[in-house]
DNA sequence: TCTTAAACGAGACGGTACGTCTAGTCTTCTA
DNA sequence: TAGAAGACTAGACGTACCGTCTCGTTTAAGA
């Protein structure tokens, strides 16, 4: 491998190496500015001034303001994907959704994500990065859990797992972005319960359920 | 009230009346610019130039660019709240959700809404207006349908109708804003079905239930 | 005339009128900055800051930094073309050259002109403006005086008046730009005398000629 | 002096010796860039790129961009001081001035000198170097010739030789810098003739004076 | 019909931030 | 130790919009 690298990259490490100080100072400055003054305060100019880094350097490593915020988000957000071993399907789903709801509802990652979604509406690169690096890994966990449950016979095989994942995660983003309802960890339980069991009222005897027959 | 106004303001309507031409030209220009060049092309300057309206006049009637886009969105979006008489709960819900999914997935109201959500992240007024004038009326319809169904005994009384409304609507906005999955009218049926009935697999002895077989 | 104007210029005076304050503040700021910190201190940014004028406005009225300095030079430099009536050729020439030498040697127009010449080396527009608006009118006076003198028989008809004008004026610019010799009004007399009479030594028997005695 | 240096500095020549390649490549690159794109194209960055030399190295040996151009000018300009033996005063002067006029009018040393004069207006070091290394040696030749002529009785002892030197050389720089009149070798003859003999018209009865007939 | 007052178009203006450019310095590795 | 590579700070560049302002010009109701 070394030989290959040497062949391809003749000058492996030439010139002054990239400064780690710059990277962390920029991300920290961006995060601070966001907290202090909202997204409009996060200008490249302000980041440069606060981080004691020149604008040129920022533009060298990050294509746009949105990319700085993207990286700032990732570096300041603790990972929320951890899966508990030996947990039931319901427990696992609640864990995932609750972690997201708390992250958005209780930490400054919430507003940051709001601004990233905003930036993504005008910048395809940011949209793609958000999809690939943030959404997908989290959805894969949930989709995986659902597929396993289908395989075990626990869930109906005709379930649309992608839509189901949306029905668990989307409400969290929805409340973050619109603020029409409060956002807290307890929401997770409700979402999971209602989706897994459905909204229908099951009478004790579970006798001939009329709702089903009237449908469609 | 009218009397009071007439008393206080002796000349109720003096001077040149507001021009309807200005209003419609501004909204049209904003919509066109959005379609042509995305949200970044919708600047007050560009709107003024295209609509043949002076910037001053725009600022006189709309507090900010976001408000222009907000009104442009409302005036260019056909209403999607109409409820069919005599429809079942499922049919009514599917109708509502499908209308939204088609609006966002097939018309330029989709990107417009994306940009409004983006603007709402930095502008509390826009956020409030979106909530009051767009989200709430639509949610009220669905929440009302759900509450009626609970009252009829069709749905479990422990259902959290607000969360349920999110589980129907949020996935549509989620796909609009992130684009991780396609957005089309057929999604509505899946969302409604999965939420109403739940994802659980029902044991084979009850397998021959007609509702499932009628599915799409 | 009014009709013609109305036809040609349909909108004689529309919009906010141009502010005279801006013009004079910019020119004054440019002059001050030049005096205080040399040409490198005369940046558009600094002019804008000192004159309380926005950069945009400066760029609207002056195409480049050089043009600001050009106009600043003209507006801060008193006219030096005035010709005295009834003066002899020698007196008139001395007057012209001495005025220039004093202007460059004793006022801040000197350094300003130095910077304008510098700017002209890279900017053809400035070079042309300097030629047309500064050099030419002054040369025309001197060339006119010389031509008249030729016509009167006072000067040799074979004289190259353009070259002669250079031999009077160029030394002043030369000393300004290189600083190899001092620049003062007395230089003018020397230049005129040496050029009119030549450098040759005249034998004693013709020493009492009037031209020589008027010297000094 | 060399011995002393060798004694004091025990390791007179340690490490890698200065590369001659660097020096010539830098000067050549600067000259090429000037020809190709004018003075604004002669940036340190561009020189470094073209000469395959690092910016650091350039700054190590030349204090500023102007100094590079200065040295580039000297190394690319053939010497124009050579004096012909046994020539008359007039011939010698014409030779000197014509050489300068042709250098500036017909070679790329002309624009280069224009840019150096420009640089000298803002940089005292360059101004001093131009004076010492370029102007002075040339003026010394002419001043020497004039002084000798005075000593021989050929010129009037009251002649201001410095001013006279300016009256010969300055017009050449003047036309170079302003471009108001063409610049060619023939100008030299006119300048010398007019200065030596003066502009005055000599009546026919004194027409046979030798100075005029020796011309050219 | 004439006044009157608000609406309007035009565009100058002070600002803020943009993204780029170049100067000049600093840091590391290589020759 | 010279030099190459290139990261870095600093700061001006010229541009784009913002939101405000100051004019002169409609335009319709009221006098």
Tab-separated table of C-alpha atoms in Angstrom, chain D residues 109-202:
chain	number	residue	atom	x	y	z
D	109	UNK	CA	12.552	48.749	-21.032
D	110	UNK	CA	10.263	51.701	-21.643
D	111	UNK	CA	7.156	50.371	-19.958
D	112	UNK	CA	9.349	48.781	-17.332
D	113	UNK	CA	10.829	52.151	-16.460
D	114	UNK	CA	7.314	53.599	-16.373
D	115	UNK	CA	6.341	51.034	-13.805
D	116	UNK	CA	9.479	51.626	-11.805
D	117	UNK	CA	8.767	55.330	-11.665
D	118	UNK	CA	5.270	54.438	-10.518
D	119	UNK	CA	6.629	52.150	-7.837
D	120	UNK	CA	9.115	54.833	-6.776
D	121	UNK	CA	6.278	57.206	-5.933
D	122	UNK	CA	5.213	54.955	-3.089
D	123	UNK	CA	8.488	53.296	-2.158
D	124	UNK	CA	11.389	55.434	-1.018
D	125	UNK	CA	13.847	52.579	-1.371
D	126	UNK	CA	13.032	52.107	-4.997
D	127	UNK	CA	13.174	55.814	-5.576
D	128	UNK	CA	16.644	55.926	-4.021
D	129	UNK	CA	17.839	52.921	-5.967
D	130	UNK	CA	16.585	54.403	-9.226
D	131	UNK	CA	18.365	57.645	-8.483
D	132	UNK	CA	21.643	56.076	-7.468
D	133	UNK	CA	21.886	53.216	-9.847
D	134	UNK	CA	20.149	54.555	-12.925
D	135	UNK	CA	19.782	58.299	-13.045
D	136	UNK	CA	23.025	59.409	-11.444
D	137	UNK	CA	25.529	57.541	-13.616
D	138	UNK	CA	23.849	58.812	-16.758
D	139	UNK	CA	23.605	62.346	-15.505
D	140	UNK	CA	27.212	62.254	-14.418
D	141	UNK	CA	28.336	61.551	-17.941
D	142	UNK	CA	26.376	64.465	-19.352
D	143	UNK	CA	27.208	66.811	-16.515
D	144	UNK	CA	30.854	65.910	-16.996
D	145	UNK	CA	30.692	66.670	-20.684
D	146	UNK	CA	29.061	70.019	-19.992
D	147	UNK	CA	31.587	70.936	-17.295
D	148	UNK	CA	34.433	70.088	-19.589
D	149	UNK	CA	32.928	72.291	-22.265
D	150	UNK	CA	32.612	75.152	-19.822
D	151	UNK	CA	36.221	74.633	-18.838
D	152	UNK	CA	37.217	74.727	-22.481
D	153	UNK	CA	35.284	77.976	-22.889
D	154	UNK	CA	32.862	76.306	-25.222
D	155	UNK	CA	29.891	76.933	-22.911
D	156	UNK	CA	28.939	79.918	-20.849
D	157	UNK	CA	30.339	79.576	-17.315
D	158	UNK	CA	27.049	80.700	-15.854
D	159	UNK	CA	25.305	77.598	-17.187
D	160	UNK	CA	23.423	75.541	-14.581
D	161	UNK	CA	24.624	72.125	-15.676
D	162	UNK	CA	22.105	70.207	-13.552
D	163	UNK	CA	19.232	72.106	-15.047
D	164	UNK	CA	20.757	71.624	-18.480
D	165	UNK	CA	21.014	67.881	-17.945
D	166	UNK	CA	17.324	67.901	-17.047
D	167	UNK	CA	16.501	69.814	-20.180
D	168	UNK	CA	18.117	67.056	-22.196
D	169	UNK	CA	16.913	63.962	-20.349
D	170	UNK	CA	13.642	64.996	-18.750
D	171	UNK	CA	11.718	65.359	-22.032
D	172	UNK	CA	12.444	61.712	-22.775
D	173	UNK	CA	10.996	60.551	-19.436
D	174	UNK	CA	8.151	63.013	-19.825
D	175	UNK	CA	7.045	61.550	-23.128
D	176	UNK	CA	7.497	58.046	-21.798
D	177	UNK	CA	5.326	58.686	-18.766
D	178	UNK	CA	2.603	60.811	-20.324
D	179	UNK	CA	2.677	59.718	-23.909
D	180	UNK	CA	1.599	63.134	-25.146
D	181	UNK	CA	4.163	63.139	-27.935
D	182	UNK	CA	6.000	60.346	-29.753
D	183	UNK	CA	9.305	59.096	-28.410
D	184	UNK	CA	12.065	58.310	-30.870
D	185	UNK	CA	15.802	58.741	-31.316
D	186	UNK	CA	15.473	61.777	-33.589
D	187	UNK	CA	14.126	63.749	-30.670
D	188	UNK	CA	17.623	63.770	-29.181
D	189	UNK	CA	19.054	65.919	-31.908
D	190	UNK	CA	16.339	68.516	-31.547
D	191	UNK	CA	16.733	68.692	-27.813
D	192	UNK	CA	20.503	69.090	-27.955
D	193	UNK	CA	20.429	71.613	-30.741
D	194	UNK	CA	17.769	73.799	-29.193
D	195	UNK	CA	19.431	73.771	-25.839
D	196	UNK	CA	22.964	74.443	-27.013
D	197	UNK	CA	22.080	77.234	-29.402
D	198	UNK	CA	18.922	78.604	-27.856
D	199	UNK	CA	15.676	79.308	-29.588
D	200	UNK	CA	16.321	82.877	-30.573
D	201	UNK	CA	16.293	83.859	-34.158
D	202	UNK	CA	19.614	85.145	-35.313
